XYZ file of C-alpha atoms in Angstrom:
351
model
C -12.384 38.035 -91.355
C -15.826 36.581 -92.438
C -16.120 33.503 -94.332
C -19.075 32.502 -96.188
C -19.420 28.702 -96.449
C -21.676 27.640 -99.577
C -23.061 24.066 -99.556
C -26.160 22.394 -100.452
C -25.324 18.617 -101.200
C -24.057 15.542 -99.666
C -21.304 15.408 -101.081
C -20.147 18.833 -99.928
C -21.672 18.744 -95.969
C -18.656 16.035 -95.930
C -15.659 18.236 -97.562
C -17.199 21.416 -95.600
C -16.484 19.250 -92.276
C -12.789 19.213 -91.993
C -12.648 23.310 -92.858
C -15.020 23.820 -89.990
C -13.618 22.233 -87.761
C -10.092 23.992 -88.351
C -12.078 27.376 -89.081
C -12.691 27.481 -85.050
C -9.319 27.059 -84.248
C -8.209 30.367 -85.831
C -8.864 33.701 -84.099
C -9.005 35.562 -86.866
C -11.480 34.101 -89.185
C -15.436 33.379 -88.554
C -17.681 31.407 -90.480
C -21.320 31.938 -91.839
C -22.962 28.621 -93.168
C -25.275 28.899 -95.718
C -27.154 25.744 -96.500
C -28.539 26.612 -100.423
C -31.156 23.235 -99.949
C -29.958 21.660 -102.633
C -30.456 18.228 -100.489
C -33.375 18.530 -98.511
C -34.123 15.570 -97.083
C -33.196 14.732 -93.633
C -31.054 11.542 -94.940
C -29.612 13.578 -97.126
C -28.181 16.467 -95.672
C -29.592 16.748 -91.633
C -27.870 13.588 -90.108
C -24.259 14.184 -91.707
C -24.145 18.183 -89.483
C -25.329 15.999 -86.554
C -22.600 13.126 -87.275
C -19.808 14.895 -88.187
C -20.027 17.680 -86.106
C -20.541 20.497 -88.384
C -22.284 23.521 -86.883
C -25.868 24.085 -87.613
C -26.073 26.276 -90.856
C -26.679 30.553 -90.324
C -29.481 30.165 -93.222
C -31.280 27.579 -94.823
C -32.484 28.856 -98.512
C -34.862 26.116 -98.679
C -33.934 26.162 -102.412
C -34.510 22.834 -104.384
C -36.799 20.919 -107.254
C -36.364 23.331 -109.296
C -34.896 22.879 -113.005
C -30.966 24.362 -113.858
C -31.801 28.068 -114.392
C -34.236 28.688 -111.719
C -32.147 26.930 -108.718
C -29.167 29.308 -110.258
C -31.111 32.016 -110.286
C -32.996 31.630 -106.756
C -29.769 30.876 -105.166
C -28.087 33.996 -106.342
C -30.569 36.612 -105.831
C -30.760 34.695 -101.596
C -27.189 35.036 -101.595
C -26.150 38.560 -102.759
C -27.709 39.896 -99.556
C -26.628 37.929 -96.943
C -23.009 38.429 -97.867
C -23.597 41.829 -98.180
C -25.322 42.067 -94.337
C -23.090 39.738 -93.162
C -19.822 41.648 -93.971
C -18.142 38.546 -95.715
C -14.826 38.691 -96.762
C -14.565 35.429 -98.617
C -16.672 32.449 -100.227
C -15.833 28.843 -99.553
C -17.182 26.803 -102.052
C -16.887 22.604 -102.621
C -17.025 20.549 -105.917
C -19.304 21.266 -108.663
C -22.940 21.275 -108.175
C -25.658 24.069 -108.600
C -24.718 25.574 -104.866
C -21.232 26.172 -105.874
C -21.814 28.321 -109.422
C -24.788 30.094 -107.535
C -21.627 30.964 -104.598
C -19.618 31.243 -106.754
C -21.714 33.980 -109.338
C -22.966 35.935 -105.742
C -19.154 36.485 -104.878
C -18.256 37.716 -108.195
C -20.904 40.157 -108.080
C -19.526 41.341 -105.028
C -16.168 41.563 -105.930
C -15.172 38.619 -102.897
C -12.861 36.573 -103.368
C -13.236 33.003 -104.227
C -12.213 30.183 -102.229
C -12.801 26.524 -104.503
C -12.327 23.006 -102.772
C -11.625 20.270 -105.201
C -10.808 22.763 -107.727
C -9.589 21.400 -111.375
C -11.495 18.336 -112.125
C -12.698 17.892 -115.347
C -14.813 15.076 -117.077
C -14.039 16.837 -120.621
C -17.887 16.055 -121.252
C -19.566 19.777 -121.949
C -22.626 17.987 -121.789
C -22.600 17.082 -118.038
C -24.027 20.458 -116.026
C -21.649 19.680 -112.955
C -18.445 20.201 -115.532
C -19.721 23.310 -116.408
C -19.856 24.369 -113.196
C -16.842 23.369 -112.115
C -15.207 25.082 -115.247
C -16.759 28.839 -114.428
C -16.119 28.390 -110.712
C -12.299 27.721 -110.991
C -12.091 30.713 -113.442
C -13.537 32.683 -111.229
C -12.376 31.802 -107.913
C -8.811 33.589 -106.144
C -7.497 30.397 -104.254
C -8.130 26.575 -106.679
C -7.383 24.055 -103.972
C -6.567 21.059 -106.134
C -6.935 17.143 -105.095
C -4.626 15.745 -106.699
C -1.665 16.489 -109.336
C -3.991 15.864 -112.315
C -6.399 18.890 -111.584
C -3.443 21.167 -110.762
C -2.518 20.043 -115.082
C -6.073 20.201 -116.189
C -5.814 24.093 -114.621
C -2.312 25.048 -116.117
C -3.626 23.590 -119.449
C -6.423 26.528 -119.475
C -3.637 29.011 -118.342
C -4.680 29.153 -114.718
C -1.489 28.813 -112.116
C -1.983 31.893 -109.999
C -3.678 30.511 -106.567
C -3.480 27.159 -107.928
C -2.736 25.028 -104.832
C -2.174 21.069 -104.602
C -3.781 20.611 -101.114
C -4.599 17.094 -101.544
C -8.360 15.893 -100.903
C -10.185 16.699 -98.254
C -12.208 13.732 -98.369
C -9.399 11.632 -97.512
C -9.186 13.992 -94.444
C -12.487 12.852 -93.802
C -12.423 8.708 -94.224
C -8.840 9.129 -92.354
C -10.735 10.385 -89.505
C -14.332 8.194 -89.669
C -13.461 4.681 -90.695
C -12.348 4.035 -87.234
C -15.991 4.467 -86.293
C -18.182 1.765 -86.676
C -21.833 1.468 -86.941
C -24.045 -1.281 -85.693
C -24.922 -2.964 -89.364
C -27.762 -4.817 -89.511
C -26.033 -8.325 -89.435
C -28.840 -9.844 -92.002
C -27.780 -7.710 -94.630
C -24.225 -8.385 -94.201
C -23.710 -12.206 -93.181
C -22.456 -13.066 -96.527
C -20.297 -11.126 -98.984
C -21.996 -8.478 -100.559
C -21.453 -5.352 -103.546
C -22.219 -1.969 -102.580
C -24.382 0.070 -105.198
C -25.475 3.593 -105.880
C -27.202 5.375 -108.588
C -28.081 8.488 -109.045
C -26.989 10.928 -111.602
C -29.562 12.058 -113.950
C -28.189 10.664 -117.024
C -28.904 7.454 -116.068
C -32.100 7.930 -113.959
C -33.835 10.237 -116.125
C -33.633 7.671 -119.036
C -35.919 4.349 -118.522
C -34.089 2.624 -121.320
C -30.574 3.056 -119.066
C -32.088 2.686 -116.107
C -34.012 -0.742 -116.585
C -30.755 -1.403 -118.594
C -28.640 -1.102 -115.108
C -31.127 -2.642 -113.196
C -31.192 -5.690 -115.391
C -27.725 -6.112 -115.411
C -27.698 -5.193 -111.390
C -30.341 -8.462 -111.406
C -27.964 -10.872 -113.181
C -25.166 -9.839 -110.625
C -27.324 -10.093 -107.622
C -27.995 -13.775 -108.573
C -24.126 -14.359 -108.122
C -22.765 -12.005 -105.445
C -25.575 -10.206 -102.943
C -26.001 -6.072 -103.726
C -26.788 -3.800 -101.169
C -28.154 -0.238 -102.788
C -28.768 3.183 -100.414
C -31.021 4.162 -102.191
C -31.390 8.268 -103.843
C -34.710 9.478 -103.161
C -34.319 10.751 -106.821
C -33.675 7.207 -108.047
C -36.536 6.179 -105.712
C -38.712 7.906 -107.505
C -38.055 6.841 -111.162
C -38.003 3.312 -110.405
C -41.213 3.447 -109.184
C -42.043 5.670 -112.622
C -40.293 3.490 -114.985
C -42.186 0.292 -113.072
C -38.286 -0.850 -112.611
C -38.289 -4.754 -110.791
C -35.180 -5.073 -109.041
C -34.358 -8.839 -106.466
C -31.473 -6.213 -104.679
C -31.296 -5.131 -100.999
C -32.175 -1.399 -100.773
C -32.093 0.630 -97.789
C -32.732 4.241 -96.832
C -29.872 6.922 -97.571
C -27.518 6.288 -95.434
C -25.457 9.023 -93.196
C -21.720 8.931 -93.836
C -20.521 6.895 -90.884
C -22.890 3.885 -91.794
C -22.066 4.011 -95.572
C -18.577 3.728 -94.184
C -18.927 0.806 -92.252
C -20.458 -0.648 -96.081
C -17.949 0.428 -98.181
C -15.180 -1.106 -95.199
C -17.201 -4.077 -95.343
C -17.858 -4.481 -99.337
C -16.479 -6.650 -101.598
C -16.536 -4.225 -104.445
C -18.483 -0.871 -105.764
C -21.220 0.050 -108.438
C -21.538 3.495 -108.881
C -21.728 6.506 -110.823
C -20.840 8.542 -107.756
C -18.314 10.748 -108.288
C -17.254 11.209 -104.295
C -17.587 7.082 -103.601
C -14.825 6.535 -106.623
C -12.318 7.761 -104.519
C -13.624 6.689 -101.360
C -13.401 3.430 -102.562
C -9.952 3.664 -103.504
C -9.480 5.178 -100.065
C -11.060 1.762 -98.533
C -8.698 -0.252 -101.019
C -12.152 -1.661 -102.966
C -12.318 -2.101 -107.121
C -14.930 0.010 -108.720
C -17.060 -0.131 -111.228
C -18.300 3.290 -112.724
C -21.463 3.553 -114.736
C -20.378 6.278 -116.867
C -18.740 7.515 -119.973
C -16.098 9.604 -118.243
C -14.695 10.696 -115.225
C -13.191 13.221 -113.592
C -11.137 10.665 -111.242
C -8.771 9.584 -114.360
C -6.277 8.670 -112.282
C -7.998 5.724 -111.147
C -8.814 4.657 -114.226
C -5.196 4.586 -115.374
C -4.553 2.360 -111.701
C -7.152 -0.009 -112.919
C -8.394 -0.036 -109.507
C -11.749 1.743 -111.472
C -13.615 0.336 -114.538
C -15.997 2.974 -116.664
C -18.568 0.644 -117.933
C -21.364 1.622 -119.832
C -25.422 0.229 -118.410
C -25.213 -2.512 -121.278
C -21.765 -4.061 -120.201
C -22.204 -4.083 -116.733
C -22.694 -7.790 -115.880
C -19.275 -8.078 -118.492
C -17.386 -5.548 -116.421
C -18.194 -7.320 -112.909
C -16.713 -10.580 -114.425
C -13.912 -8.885 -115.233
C -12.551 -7.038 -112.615
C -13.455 -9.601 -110.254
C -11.151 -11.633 -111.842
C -8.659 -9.224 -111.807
C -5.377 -8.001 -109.334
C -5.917 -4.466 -108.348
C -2.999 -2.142 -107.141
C -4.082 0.473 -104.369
C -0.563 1.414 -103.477
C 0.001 5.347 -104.532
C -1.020 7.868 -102.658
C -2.782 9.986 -105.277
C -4.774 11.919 -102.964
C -2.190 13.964 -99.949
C -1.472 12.593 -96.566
C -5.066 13.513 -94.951
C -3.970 17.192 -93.870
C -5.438 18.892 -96.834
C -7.971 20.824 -94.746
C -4.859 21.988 -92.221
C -3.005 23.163 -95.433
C -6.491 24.657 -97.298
C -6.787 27.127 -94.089
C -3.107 27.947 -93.906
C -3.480 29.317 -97.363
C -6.316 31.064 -96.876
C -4.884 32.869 -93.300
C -1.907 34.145 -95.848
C -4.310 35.218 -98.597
C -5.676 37.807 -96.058
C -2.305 38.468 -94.512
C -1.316 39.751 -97.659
């Protein structure tokens, strides 16, 4: 049997990596990477195949600055025919970006069945493109391989429970398997205790008044407690645009094993990262989320994560550091989601 793996963002090069690797251990199934090129720079996608091991993707679709509609509709009509000359039985597909409805639309016109990692998330903001996404992929998709026990609800609640599967995450997988490694950190940057930032999603970069906002607020916290920022080429961008002056660290993007070694490192998070939430919950580290919602409630209700909106940051940093967090449940599986992801698969064909 064929399998089509779909990616085309960070995010998902480091889910895809577990279900490779246990994709060559079964005889019966073969796998065709298709890289959609959603993240195109070499910081950004390149360096975490080389890192993690994942093999070098069949075809590159080179597919990226587009707007919404167009990187949809580029994606699909590259897609159709490669599963078509490729003889693919089945999709793989990973979160919720643009790469996954594009999959996700191709194997529906095909009639394939629908394979979704991370399936049953949901922000409950209709505004947000990646919930919409993530909405038409599990209603389309054969197999919903859920995270954790809240997505397998959110499903049931729309009246989905046939292939609904709690596999547990495969990120965990993932940081189970990488945290041992260590990377050689440049020791200036980390002699004294630092916060590790991101920013990136575009309803906070494509607005100057939230992003100078965050940035302020990022200022008044970097005069107490260092901040180290990776910084989004995106975000890069509209600094520079929005003639943003920050006194942070920034570095390049980082590959997965040296953000890592950070987040191991790290006093605390500032994000609005949807994959870093939980891997900062992973690395027992409180989090501050600069959004409205999430689809991570469950770490909300732990307390270990804080939504914050840009004008309360500097408020929300005094009070969570202040504060006793408990990392204790095991929301997430015991790190053999990938092993349990394939199993199900190998019986969806059996059948």
């Amino acid at each position: 049997m064929n399998i089509a793996t779909i990616i085309g963002a960070r995010p998902q090069f480091i889910k895809a990596a577990p279900i490779s690797e246990k994709i060559k251990t079964i005889d019966s199934l073969s796998e065709i990477i298709i890289h959609t090129g959603q993240h195109f720079d070499r910081k950004m996608s390149n360096i975490f195949f080389d890192e993690m091991n994942i093999p070098e993707p069949n075809y590159n679709l080179n597919i990226n600055q587009v707007n919404y509609c167009q990187m949809i509709e580029k994606m699909v009509k590259k897609i159709n025919p490669i599963l078509i000359e490729e003889k693919i039985h089945g999709v793989m597909v990973y979160g919720d970006t643009n790469s996954t409805l594009a999959a996700s639309l191709s194997a529906k016109n095909l009639n394939l069945p629908i394979f979704h990692v991370e399936a049953g998330l949901r922000s409950f903001n209709r505004l947000m493109l990646e919930e919409n996404n993530r909405i038409i992929t599990d209603h389309l998709s054969s197999l919903m391989f859920c995270p954790s026990e809240n997505a397998v609800k959110n499903l049931l609640k729309e009246n989905l429970s046939n292939g609904v599967i709690l596999s547990g995450d495969v990120m965990y997988d993932v940081f189970l398997k990488f945290s041992c490694f260590k990377d050689d950190l440049d020791s200036d940057l980390i002699k004294s205790k630092f916060i590790l930032a991101t920013i990136h999603r575009r309803e906070n970069i494509n607005s100057a008044e939230k992003l100078s906002t965050i940035f302020n607020n990022l200022n008044k916290i970097n005069d107490r407690q260092k901040i180290i920022m990776p910084l989004h080429p995106h975000t890069k961008k509209k600094i520079k645009e929005y003639e943003i002056q920050s006194n942070i660290t920034f570095t390049e993007p980082l590959g997965y094993i040296s953000m890592l070694s950070f987040l191991n490192e790290c006093e605390m998070v500032i994000t609005d990262s949807g994959g870093l939430q939980k891997e900062s919950f992973f690395a027992k580290k409180k989090c501050l989320t600069i959004r409205e919602q999430t689809e991570w409630n469950e770490l909300i209700n732990q307390g270990t994560n804080v939504l914050c909106k840009p004008e309360d940051l500097n408020k929300a940093y005094y009070k969570i550091s202040n504060e006793e967090c408990d990392f204790s449940n095991n929301f997430y599986g015991d790190g053999n989601a990938s092993g349990l992801i394939m199993q199900s698969i190998e019986n969806f064909f059996s059948k």
